[in-house]
Coordinates of C-alpha atoms in Angstrom, one line a residue:
M1 CA 36.9 -3.6 2.6
K2 CA 33.2 -3.3 2.5
P3 CA 31.4 -0.2 1.2
R4 CA 31.7 2.9 3.4
I5 CA 28.1 4.0 4.0
I6 CA 26.7 7.1 5.8
V7 CA 23.2 7.0 7.3
C8 CA 21.9 10.5 7.7
G9 CA 19.1 11.0 10.2
L10 CA 18.8 8.3 12.9
G11 CA 15.1 8.5 13.8
T12 CA 13.2 5.3 14.3
T13 CA 13.6 4.2 10.6
G14 CA 17.1 5.5 10.2
Y15 CA 18.5 3.9 13.3
K16 CA 17.0 0.6 12.4
I17 CA 18.8 0.8 9.0
F18 CA 22.0 1.9 10.7
C19 CA 22.0 -1.1 13.1
L20 CA 21.1 -3.5 10.3
L21 CA 23.9 -2.4 8.1
R22 CA 26.3 -2.7 11.0
Q23 CA 25.0 -6.2 11.8
Q24 CA 25.7 -7.2 8.2
G25 CA 29.3 -6.2 8.6
A26 CA 29.2 -3.0 6.5
E27 CA 31.5 -0.1 7.4
V28 CA 28.8 2.5 8.4
I29 CA 28.8 5.9 10.0
G30 CA 25.6 7.6 11.3
I31 CA 24.8 11.3 11.5
H32 CA 22.2 12.6 13.9
D33 CA 21.2 16.0 15.4
R34 CA 21.6 14.7 19.0
P35 CA 23.6 12.0 20.8
I36 CA 22.3 8.4 21.1
A37 CA 23.2 6.5 24.2
A38 CA 26.0 3.9 23.9
E39 CA 26.6 4.8 20.3
T40 CA 30.2 5.8 19.2
D41 CA 29.9 5.5 15.4
I42 CA 27.8 8.6 15.2
I43 CA 28.5 12.2 14.2
V44 CA 26.4 14.7 16.1
G45 CA 25.6 17.9 14.3
D46 CA 23.4 19.8 11.8
L47 CA 22.4 17.2 9.1
Q48 CA 22.6 19.6 6.2
D49 CA 25.8 21.4 7.3
A50 CA 28.8 20.8 5.1
Q51 CA 31.2 20.5 8.0
T52 CA 29.1 17.7 9.6
L53 CA 29.1 15.8 6.3
L54 CA 32.9 16.3 5.9
T55 CA 33.5 15.1 9.5
A56 CA 31.5 11.9 8.6
G57 CA 33.8 11.3 5.7
I58 CA 31.5 12.3 2.8
R59 CA 34.4 12.7 0.3
D60 CA 35.5 9.0 0.7
A61 CA 32.1 7.5 1.2
Q62 CA 30.5 5.3 -1.5
T63 CA 26.8 5.6 -0.4
L64 CA 24.7 8.1 1.5
V65 CA 21.4 7.0 2.9
L66 CA 18.9 9.8 3.6
T67 CA 16.2 8.6 6.1
D68 CA 14.6 11.7 7.5
A69 CA 10.8 11.9 7.4
E70 CA 10.9 15.4 5.8
D71 CA 11.4 15.4 2.0
G72 CA 12.7 19.0 2.1
L73 CA 15.5 18.2 4.5
N74 CA 16.5 15.1 2.5
L75 CA 16.7 17.1 -0.7
T76 CA 18.8 19.8 1.0
I77 CA 21.3 17.2 2.3
L78 CA 21.3 15.5 -1.2
M79 CA 22.4 18.8 -2.9
Q80 CA 25.1 19.5 -0.2
A81 CA 26.4 15.9 -0.5
R82 CA 26.6 16.0 -4.3
V83 CA 28.6 19.3 -4.1
L84 CA 31.1 17.7 -1.7
N85 CA 31.2 14.3 -3.6
P86 CA 29.6 14.3 -7.0
R87 CA 30.1 10.6 -7.4
I88 CA 28.5 9.4 -4.2
R89 CA 25.6 7.0 -4.5
I90 CA 22.4 8.2 -2.8
I91 CA 19.5 6.2 -1.3
N92 CA 16.8 8.8 -0.7
R93 CA 13.7 8.4 1.4
L94 CA 10.9 10.4 -0.1
F95 CA 7.1 10.6 0.5
N96 CA 6.6 12.3 -2.8
T97 CA 7.2 9.3 -5.2
S98 CA 6.6 11.3 -8.4
L99 CA 9.4 13.7 -7.4
G100 CA 11.5 10.7 -6.5
D101 CA 10.9 9.2 -10.0
R102 CA 12.0 12.4 -11.6
L103 CA 15.2 12.6 -9.4
D104 CA 16.0 8.9 -10.3
Y105 CA 15.7 9.9 -14.0
T106 CA 17.7 13.1 -13.7
L107 CA 20.5 12.1 -11.3
V108 CA 23.0 9.4 -11.7
D109 CA 23.3 6.8 -8.9
H110 CA 20.1 8.1 -7.1
I111 CA 17.6 5.6 -5.8
T112 CA 14.3 6.7 -4.3
L113 CA 12.6 4.5 -1.7
S114 CA 9.2 5.2 -0.1
V115 CA 8.3 3.8 3.3
A116 CA 4.6 3.6 2.2
E117 CA 5.3 1.7 -1.0
L118 CA 7.7 -0.7 0.7
S119 CA 5.6 -1.5 3.8
A120 CA 2.0 -1.5 2.3
P121 CA 2.3 -4.9 0.6
I122 CA 3.3 -6.5 3.9
F123 CA 0.2 -5.0 5.6
A124 CA -1.9 -6.3 2.7
F125 CA -0.4 -9.8 2.8
S126 CA -1.0 -9.9 6.5
A127 CA -4.7 -9.0 6.0
L128 CA -4.9 -11.8 3.5
G129 CA -3.6 -14.3 6.0
N130 CA 0.0 -14.6 4.8
T131 CA 2.7 -14.1 7.5
A132 CA 5.0 -12.4 5.0
I133 CA 8.5 -11.5 5.9
G134 CA 9.1 -9.6 2.7
H135 CA 8.0 -9.2 -0.9
L136 CA 9.5 -9.7 -4.3
N137 CA 8.7 -7.9 -7.5
L138 CA 8.5 -10.5 -10.3
F139 CA 6.6 -10.6 -13.6
N140 CA 5.0 -7.2 -12.8
Q141 CA 3.5 -8.7 -9.6
T142 CA 4.3 -8.4 -6.0
W143 CA 4.9 -11.8 -4.5
P144 CA 4.7 -12.4 -0.8
I145 CA 7.7 -14.0 0.8
H146 CA 7.4 -16.2 3.9
Q147 CA 9.4 -18.7 5.8
V148 CA 8.4 -22.3 6.0
C149 CA 9.6 -24.2 9.1
I150 CA 9.7 -28.0 8.5
D151 CA 8.6 -30.2 11.4
D152 CA 7.7 -33.9 11.7
N153 CA 4.0 -33.1 10.8
H154 CA 4.7 -30.8 7.9
P155 CA 3.5 -32.3 4.5
W156 CA 6.9 -31.4 3.0
C157 CA 8.9 -33.4 5.6
G158 CA 10.8 -36.1 3.8
R159 CA 10.1 -34.6 0.4
K160 CA 12.9 -34.0 -2.1
L161 CA 13.8 -30.3 -2.7
S162 CA 13.9 -31.1 -6.4
A163 CA 10.1 -31.8 -6.3
L164 CA 9.6 -28.1 -5.3
W165 CA 12.0 -26.6 -7.7
D166 CA 10.0 -26.5 -11.0
D167 CA 6.8 -25.0 -9.7
R168 CA 6.0 -21.7 -11.6
D169 CA 3.7 -20.5 -8.8
R170 CA 6.3 -20.9 -6.2
M171 CA 9.9 -19.5 -6.1
L172 CA 12.5 -21.2 -3.8
I173 CA 14.5 -18.3 -2.5
Y174 CA 16.8 -19.7 0.2
Y175 CA 17.4 -22.9 2.1
L176 CA 18.6 -23.2 5.7
P177 CA 19.2 -26.8 6.6
T178 CA 19.4 -27.8 10.2
N179 CA 22.3 -30.3 10.1
Q180 CA 24.6 -29.1 7.3
Q181 CA 25.9 -26.1 5.4
I182 CA 24.8 -26.4 1.8
D183 CA 23.4 -24.0 -0.8
L184 CA 20.0 -24.5 -2.2
V185 CA 21.0 -25.4 -5.8
S186 CA 23.5 -28.0 -4.6
A187 CA 20.8 -29.5 -2.3
V188 CA 18.4 -29.7 -5.2
L189 CA 20.9 -31.3 -7.6
E190 CA 22.0 -33.8 -4.9
G191 CA 18.4 -34.9 -4.3
N192 CA 18.4 -33.8 -0.6
R193 CA 15.2 -34.3 1.4
L194 CA 13.7 -31.9 3.8
Q195 CA 14.1 -32.8 7.4
S196 CA 12.6 -31.6 10.7
G197 CA 14.2 -28.3 11.6
D198 CA 15.0 -27.2 8.1
R199 CA 13.7 -23.8 6.9
L200 CA 12.8 -22.6 3.5
I201 CA 12.2 -19.1 2.2
I202 CA 9.7 -19.1 -0.6
G203 CA 7.8 -16.6 -2.7
T204 CA 4.3 -17.4 -3.9
R205 CA 2.5 -16.0 -6.9
P206 CA -0.4 -13.8 -5.7
N207 CA -3.9 -14.8 -6.7
I208 CA -6.0 -12.3 -8.6
R209 CA -9.7 -12.5 -7.8
N210 CA -12.5 -12.2 -10.4
T211 CA -14.0 -8.8 -9.8
Q212 CA -17.1 -9.2 -11.9
R213 CA -20.3 -9.0 -9.8
T214 CA -23.4 -11.1 -10.2
M215 CA -26.8 -9.5 -10.9
A216 CA -27.9 -10.3 -7.4
Q217 CA -24.9 -8.5 -6.0
R218 CA -25.6 -5.4 -8.2
L219 CA -29.2 -5.3 -7.1
A220 CA -28.2 -5.6 -3.4
K221 CA -25.8 -2.7 -3.8
L222 CA -28.5 -0.6 -5.5
G223 CA -30.9 -1.5 -2.7
M224 CA -28.3 -0.3 -0.1
G225 CA -27.9 3.0 -2.0
L226 CA -31.7 3.6 -2.1
K227 CA -31.9 2.8 1.6
Y228 CA -29.2 5.3 2.4
L229 CA -30.9 7.8 0.1
R230 CA -34.1 7.4 2.0
E231 CA -32.5 7.8 5.4
H232 CA -30.3 10.8 4.6
S233 CA -32.6 12.8 2.3
R234 CA -35.7 13.0 4.5
A235 CA -35.5 16.8 4.8
L236 CA -35.3 17.1 1.0
L237 CA -38.2 14.7 0.5
A238 CA -40.3 16.5 3.1
G239 CA -39.6 19.9 1.4
S240 CA -40.6 18.5 -2.0
L241 CA -43.8 16.9 -0.6
L242 CA -44.8 20.2 1.1
L243 CA -44.3 22.0 -2.2
L244 CA -46.5 19.6 -4.0
V245 CA -49.2 19.8 -1.3
T246 CA -49.1 23.6 -1.5
I247 CA -49.6 23.5 -5.3
L248 CA -52.4 21.0 -5.0
V249 CA -54.2 23.0 -2.4
S250 CA -53.8 26.2 -4.4
T251 CA -55.1 24.5 -7.5
L252 CA -58.2 23.1 -5.8
V253 CA -59.0 26.5 -4.3
Y254 CA -58.9 28.2 -7.7
V255 CA -61.0 25.4 -9.3
S256 CA -63.7 25.4 -6.6
S257 CA -63.8 29.2 -6.0
V258 CA -66.1 31.7 -7.7
L259 CA -63.6 31.9 -10.5
K260 CA -64.5 28.4 -11.6
A261 CA -61.1 28.2 -13.4
P262 CA -60.4 25.1 -15.5
L263 CA -58.1 22.5 -13.8
V264 CA -55.2 23.0 -16.1
D265 CA -55.4 26.8 -15.9
A266 CA -55.6 26.7 -12.2
L267 CA -52.6 24.4 -12.0
Y268 CA -50.6 26.5 -14.3
F269 CA -51.4 29.7 -12.4
S270 CA -50.6 28.0 -9.0
V271 CA -47.2 26.8 -10.1
G272 CA -46.4 30.2 -11.5
I273 CA -47.2 32.2 -8.4
I274 CA -45.6 29.7 -6.0
T275 CA -42.4 29.3 -7.9
G276 CA -42.2 32.9 -8.8
A277 CA -42.2 32.2 -12.6
G278 CA -45.5 34.0 -13.1
G279 CA -48.5 32.7 -15.0
N280 CA -51.5 33.8 -17.0
D281 CA -54.1 35.7 -15.0
I282 CA -57.2 33.7 -14.4
G283 CA -59.2 36.7 -13.0
V284 CA -57.8 37.0 -9.5
D285 CA -57.8 40.8 -9.9
Q286 CA -61.6 40.7 -10.0
A287 CA -62.0 38.1 -7.2
P288 CA -63.1 38.7 -3.6
G289 CA -60.7 40.0 -1.0
S290 CA -60.4 36.6 0.7
L291 CA -59.2 34.9 -2.5
K292 CA -56.6 37.7 -3.0
L293 CA -55.4 37.1 0.5
F294 CA -55.1 33.4 -0.2
T295 CA -53.1 34.2 -3.3
V296 CA -50.7 36.4 -1.3
L297 CA -50.3 33.7 1.3
A298 CA -49.6 31.1 -1.4
M299 CA -46.9 33.3 -2.9
L300 CA -45.2 33.8 0.5
V301 CA -45.4 30.1 1.5
G302 CA -44.3 29.1 -2.0
A303 CA -41.3 31.4 -1.9
A304 CA -40.3 30.0 1.5
I305 CA -40.7 26.4 0.5
I306 CA -38.9 26.9 -2.9
G307 CA -35.9 28.6 -1.1
L308 CA -35.7 25.8 1.5
S309 CA -35.9 23.1 -1.2
Y310 CA -33.2 24.7 -3.3
A311 CA -30.9 25.0 -0.3
L312 CA -31.5 21.3 0.6
L313 CA -31.0 20.2 -3.0
N314 CA -27.8 22.3 -3.3
D315 CA -26.4 20.7 0.0
F316 CA -27.3 17.2 -1.2
V317 CA -25.9 17.4 -4.7
L318 CA -22.9 19.8 -4.2
G319 CA -22.2 18.8 -0.6
T320 CA -21.0 15.4 0.6
R321 CA -24.4 13.7 0.9
F322 CA -24.6 12.8 -2.8
D323 CA -21.1 11.2 -2.7
R324 CA -22.1 9.3 0.4
V325 CA -25.2 7.9 -1.3
W326 CA -23.0 6.4 -4.1
D327 CA -20.4 5.3 -1.5
A328 CA -23.1 3.6 0.5
A329 CA -24.3 1.8 -2.7
R330 CA -20.7 0.5 -3.3
I331 CA -20.0 -0.7 0.3
P332 CA -19.6 -4.5 0.0
Q333 CA -21.8 -6.7 2.1
R334 CA -19.2 -9.3 3.0
N335 CA -15.6 -10.5 2.4
H336 CA -14.2 -7.0 2.0
F337 CA -11.3 -5.2 3.7
I338 CA -11.6 -2.1 5.8
V339 CA -8.7 0.4 5.7
C340 CA -8.8 3.0 8.5
G341 CA -6.6 5.9 7.8
L342 CA -5.9 7.2 4.3
G343 CA -2.4 8.4 4.6
G344 CA 0.5 7.3 2.4
I345 CA 0.5 3.7 3.7
G346 CA -3.3 3.5 3.6
M347 CA -3.4 4.7 0.0
Q348 CA -0.8 2.1 -1.0
I349 CA -2.7 -0.7 0.8
V350 CA -5.9 0.2 -1.1
N351 CA -4.0 0.1 -4.4
H352 CA -2.4 -3.2 -3.6
L353 CA -5.7 -4.9 -2.5
Q354 CA -7.6 -3.5 -5.5
T355 CA -4.9 -4.7 -7.9
Y356 CA -5.5 -8.3 -6.9
G357 CA -9.3 -8.0 -7.1
H358 CA -10.3 -7.5 -3.5
E359 CA -13.1 -5.1 -2.4
V360 CA -12.0 -2.3 -0.1
V361 CA -13.8 0.2 2.1
V362 CA -12.0 3.3 3.5
I363 CA -12.7 5.1 6.7
E364 CA -11.1 8.5 6.9
K365 CA -11.8 11.2 9.5
D366 CA -10.2 14.2 7.7
P367 CA -12.5 15.7 5.0
N368 CA -9.5 17.5 3.6
C369 CA -7.4 14.3 3.1
R370 CA -5.3 14.7 0.0
F371 CA -6.1 11.1 -1.2
L372 CA -9.9 11.3 -0.9
Q373 CA -10.5 12.2 -4.5
T374 CA -7.9 9.7 -5.7
V375 CA -9.6 6.8 -3.9
R376 CA -13.0 7.9 -5.1
G377 CA -11.6 7.9 -8.6
L378 CA -10.8 4.2 -8.1
K379 CA -14.5 3.7 -7.2
V380 CA -13.6 2.7 -3.6
P381 CA -16.3 3.7 -1.1
V382 CA -15.2 6.2 1.5
I383 CA -16.9 6.7 4.9
Q384 CA -16.0 10.0 6.4
G385 CA -16.1 9.5 10.2
D386 CA -14.3 8.4 13.3
A387 CA -13.3 4.7 12.9
S388 CA -13.1 4.3 16.6
L389 CA -16.9 4.6 16.9
P390 CA -18.8 1.3 16.6
A391 CA -21.5 3.0 14.5
T392 CA -18.9 3.9 11.8
L393 CA -17.6 0.3 11.8
R394 CA -21.1 -1.0 11.4
E395 CA -21.7 1.3 8.5
A396 CA -18.7 -0.3 6.8
N397 CA -20.3 -3.8 7.4
F398 CA -17.5 -4.7 9.8
D399 CA -19.1 -7.9 11.0
Q400 CA -18.9 -9.4 7.6
A401 CA -15.5 -8.0 6.6
Q402 CA -12.5 -10.3 5.8
A403 CA -10.1 -8.1 7.8
I404 CA -9.6 -4.5 9.2
L405 CA -6.4 -2.6 8.9
T406 CA -5.8 0.4 11.3
V407 CA -3.1 2.4 9.6
T408 CA -3.6 6.1 10.7
S409 CA -0.5 8.2 11.6
D410 CA -1.6 8.2 15.2
D411 CA -0.5 5.0 17.1
M412 CA -2.9 5.5 19.9
A413 CA -5.8 6.0 17.5
N414 CA -4.8 2.7 15.7
L415 CA -4.8 0.9 19.0
E416 CA -8.2 2.3 20.0
I417 CA -9.8 1.4 16.7
A418 CA -8.3 -2.1 16.8
L419 CA -9.6 -2.7 20.4
N420 CA -13.1 -1.5 19.5
A421 CA -13.1 -3.7 16.4
K422 CA -12.1 -6.7 18.5
G423 CA -14.9 -5.9 20.9
L424 CA -17.5 -5.9 18.1
N425 CA -16.2 -9.1 16.4
P426 CA -13.2 -10.9 17.8
K427 CA -13.1 -13.3 14.8
T428 CA -12.3 -10.6 12.3
P429 CA -8.5 -10.4 11.7
T430 CA -7.1 -7.1 12.9
I431 CA -3.9 -5.6 11.4
V432 CA -2.4 -2.7 13.4
R433 CA 0.2 -0.1 12.4
Y434 CA 2.5 0.9 15.3
Q435 CA 5.7 2.9 14.8
D436 CA 7.8 1.6 17.7
P437 CA 9.0 -1.9 16.7
E438 CA 9.5 -3.1 20.3
F439 CA 6.0 -2.1 21.3
A440 CA 4.6 -3.6 18.2
S441 CA 5.7 -7.1 19.1
K442 CA 4.4 -6.6 22.7
A443 CA 1.1 -5.3 21.6
Q444 CA 0.5 -8.3 19.4
Q445 CA 1.2 -10.7 22.3
V446 CA -0.9 -8.8 24.9
F447 CA -4.0 -7.9 22.7
D448 CA -3.9 -11.0 20.5
F449 CA -4.1 -9.0 17.3
E450 CA -3.3 -10.9 14.1
A451 CA -0.4 -8.6 13.3
V452 CA 1.1 -5.4 14.7
L453 CA 3.5 -4.1 12.2
S454 CA 6.1 -1.3 12.4
P455 CA 6.9 0.4 9.0
A456 CA 10.4 1.2 10.3
E457 CA 11.1 -2.5 10.9
L458 CA 9.5 -3.5 7.6
V459 CA 11.5 -1.1 5.3
A460 CA 14.9 -1.2 7.0
P461 CA 16.0 -4.4 5.1
A462 CA 15.1 -2.7 1.8
F463 CA 17.1 0.4 2.6
A464 CA 20.0 -1.6 3.8
A465 CA 20.0 -3.9 0.8
A466 CA 19.9 -0.9 -1.6
A467 CA 22.8 0.7 0.3
L468 CA 24.9 -2.4 -0.1
G469 CA 24.4 -2.5 -3.9
G470 CA 22.1 -2.2 -6.8
R471 CA 18.4 -1.7 -7.3
I472 CA 16.8 -4.4 -5.3
L473 CA 13.7 -6.3 -6.4
G474 CA 13.0 -7.7 -3.0
N475 CA 14.5 -8.5 0.4
G476 CA 13.8 -10.2 3.7
M477 CA 15.3 -11.2 7.1
T478 CA 15.9 -14.8 8.2
A479 CA 17.8 -15.7 11.4
D480 CA 19.4 -12.2 11.6
S481 CA 20.6 -12.6 8.1
L482 CA 19.6 -10.2 5.4
W483 CA 19.0 -11.6 1.9
V484 CA 18.2 -9.6 -1.3
A485 CA 16.7 -10.3 -4.7
L486 CA 18.2 -8.4 -7.6
A487 CA 18.7 -8.4 -11.3
T488 CA 22.1 -8.3 -12.9
I489 CA 22.9 -7.6 -16.6
I490 CA 25.6 -9.9 -17.9
T491 CA 28.3 -7.9 -19.7
P492 CA 31.5 -9.2 -21.4
G493 CA 33.5 -8.3 -18.3
H494 CA 31.0 -9.7 -15.8
P495 CA 32.3 -12.4 -13.5
F496 CA 29.4 -14.7 -14.5
C497 CA 29.8 -14.3 -18.2
S498 CA 30.3 -17.6 -20.1
R499 CA 29.7 -19.6 -17.0
Q500 CA 27.0 -22.2 -16.3
I501 CA 24.3 -21.0 -14.0
R502 CA 24.5 -24.1 -11.7
E503 CA 28.2 -23.4 -11.2
V504 CA 27.5 -19.7 -10.5
A505 CA 24.9 -20.6 -7.9
Q506 CA 27.2 -23.0 -6.1
I507 CA 30.2 -20.7 -6.0
A508 CA 28.4 -17.5 -5.1
D509 CA 25.8 -19.0 -2.8
C510 CA 23.0 -17.4 -4.8
V511 CA 19.7 -18.8 -6.0
P512 CA 18.8 -18.2 -9.7
L513 CA 15.1 -17.3 -10.1
Y514 CA 14.9 -17.0 -13.9
L515 CA 16.8 -15.7 -16.9
V516 CA 15.7 -13.2 -19.5
T517 CA 17.7 -13.8 -22.6
R518 CA 17.3 -12.3 -26.1
C519 CA 14.1 -14.0 -27.0
Q520 CA 12.7 -15.9 -24.0
T521 CA 12.4 -16.3 -20.3
I522 CA 13.9 -19.5 -18.8
H523 CA 12.8 -21.1 -15.5
G524 CA 13.2 -24.4 -13.6
W525 CA 15.6 -27.2 -14.6
E526 CA 16.5 -25.6 -17.9
L527 CA 17.8 -22.6 -16.1
L528 CA 20.6 -24.5 -14.3
D529 CA 22.1 -25.7 -17.6
V530 CA 22.3 -22.3 -19.3
Y531 CA 25.6 -20.6 -20.0
L532 CA 25.4 -16.9 -19.4
S533 CA 26.3 -14.5 -22.3
A534 CA 26.5 -10.8 -22.7
G535 CA 23.1 -9.1 -22.7
D536 CA 21.3 -11.7 -20.5
A537 CA 19.4 -10.5 -17.4
L538 CA 19.7 -12.9 -14.5
Y539 CA 17.3 -12.6 -11.6
L540 CA 18.6 -14.1 -8.4
T541 CA 18.6 -14.0 -4.6
M542 CA 21.7 -14.0 -2.3
P543 CA 22.7 -13.1 1.2
A544 CA 23.5 -9.3 1.6
S545 CA 26.8 -10.2 3.2
R546 CA 27.9 -11.7 -0.2
L547 CA 27.1 -8.5 -2.1
E548 CA 30.6 -7.3 -1.4
Q549 CA 31.9 -9.5 -4.3
L550 CA 29.4 -7.7 -6.6
W551 CA 30.3 -4.3 -5.2
R552 CA 34.0 -4.7 -5.7
S553 CA 33.8 -5.9 -9.3
T554 CA 36.2 -3.7 -11.3
T555 CA 35.8 -5.1 -14.8
A556 CA 32.1 -4.2 -15.0
P557 CA 29.2 -3.3 -12.7
F558 CA 28.0 -6.5 -11.3
V559 CA 24.6 -5.3 -10.1
T560 CA 22.6 -3.3 -12.5
S561 CA 18.9 -2.4 -12.5
A562 CA 16.9 -4.3 -15.0
S563 CA 13.2 -4.1 -15.7
T564 CA 11.0 -7.0 -14.8
P565 CA 9.5 -8.7 -17.9

């Protein structure tokens, strides 16, 4: 019997996970706070109530998947579930990833998954031009995974699979031949050739761009900063100029008056009375009344100008204008990415693009956004404004951008920004976030966006794969079939122990990616000839429907988390 899984909270994301688990043949029960039409495998009730969990069979369940958008509710359900079944395995959706890491460290069999962390790489890969169906964490990098459909005109048509096997920059993950049932490793060993209609799932190593700028680029950025400074500090410059003019006029009056004061003394006295700092008397007490009135007027005008100048300078330095000057200086001129909306997903997209050497500009409307200072700490320019306005997009140099990603939490705002962007420059790729998976596919067809992605649809396979077993390194969907990438530690009682990897791959319908043994990492053809021994870490992919054999292992845990080398 397959694992008994309870999915708690059947919102958009939760229901997608529930349906996917059921599609893969898992024994799954859902819990929701209201009925769902045409669904019978659902318990309706208070999600955090003990009686609701008991009705769903919490005592006999092996895994509980918490999918509500509220971290607090998920934590409450977690505690109630562990009281009722201390051994239950929990897959927990949390926005606060630092809290999730602490829970993973503290609690046994607790796995935290973040919708933002899981979906952001797919958004980023789409902006880079990759039609990724998933991602895989290998060698401390996130590899995009995509499907290759072979036709008569494809350059790989007629090519041997073995010719693609030993490429370190490409991982063969799964093989779906059109005319026969055969696993990838057997097809490679038998020298099978790719035919029209075959499909390959492959992962490709991401390219890291050189982030060093030329001197010309640095001078151009400095020029942009000075231009922005000139445009947005006119009031401050006008106040400073007026102050200088007042001091100059005052100095000239004292020099040319009956006092005949020396130039330096007149300048010193003028600055003193205008700034309020005081100065040595140059004989004004004995001067005519008209000169005294001029001195009084200079004092009053000087006090007003100094006060205004201090206020403008304070607003410029301590307010947002100073930050905007530096942000404007850092805005790239071309080939950059514009991220509209700095929520959890937007923040993760910025991190992902920056990691691989791409320049990013952020547009965020909320001045109190929690991630603003974090992004500025990464030296990413931020434009505070409404991204739906053409002027804001032009400020971000949208015409020369490589792509724009609209990922705010408001679906209608994302659609409006994307449509306005297409109106300004139809050639710039536009990636749109939309919560409803069905609408997302329709919007992409109707509006001809490059990609309209639903986070719920993107993360459901990862949650389902984690619920079926182990800490998953990657996952994806192909022809309604869920496959997963994972690492398994070979123990003395492991079913694979002392067996050759090529034999394991053919029997278990898995694809070995690489092996981390005591002193080396093994890839390619060498990998197939290795005999597994205790302590080895085998990284592999396999259909989620075959994870039952791993789950039911009684001699030793078949699926174990392992760190990526």
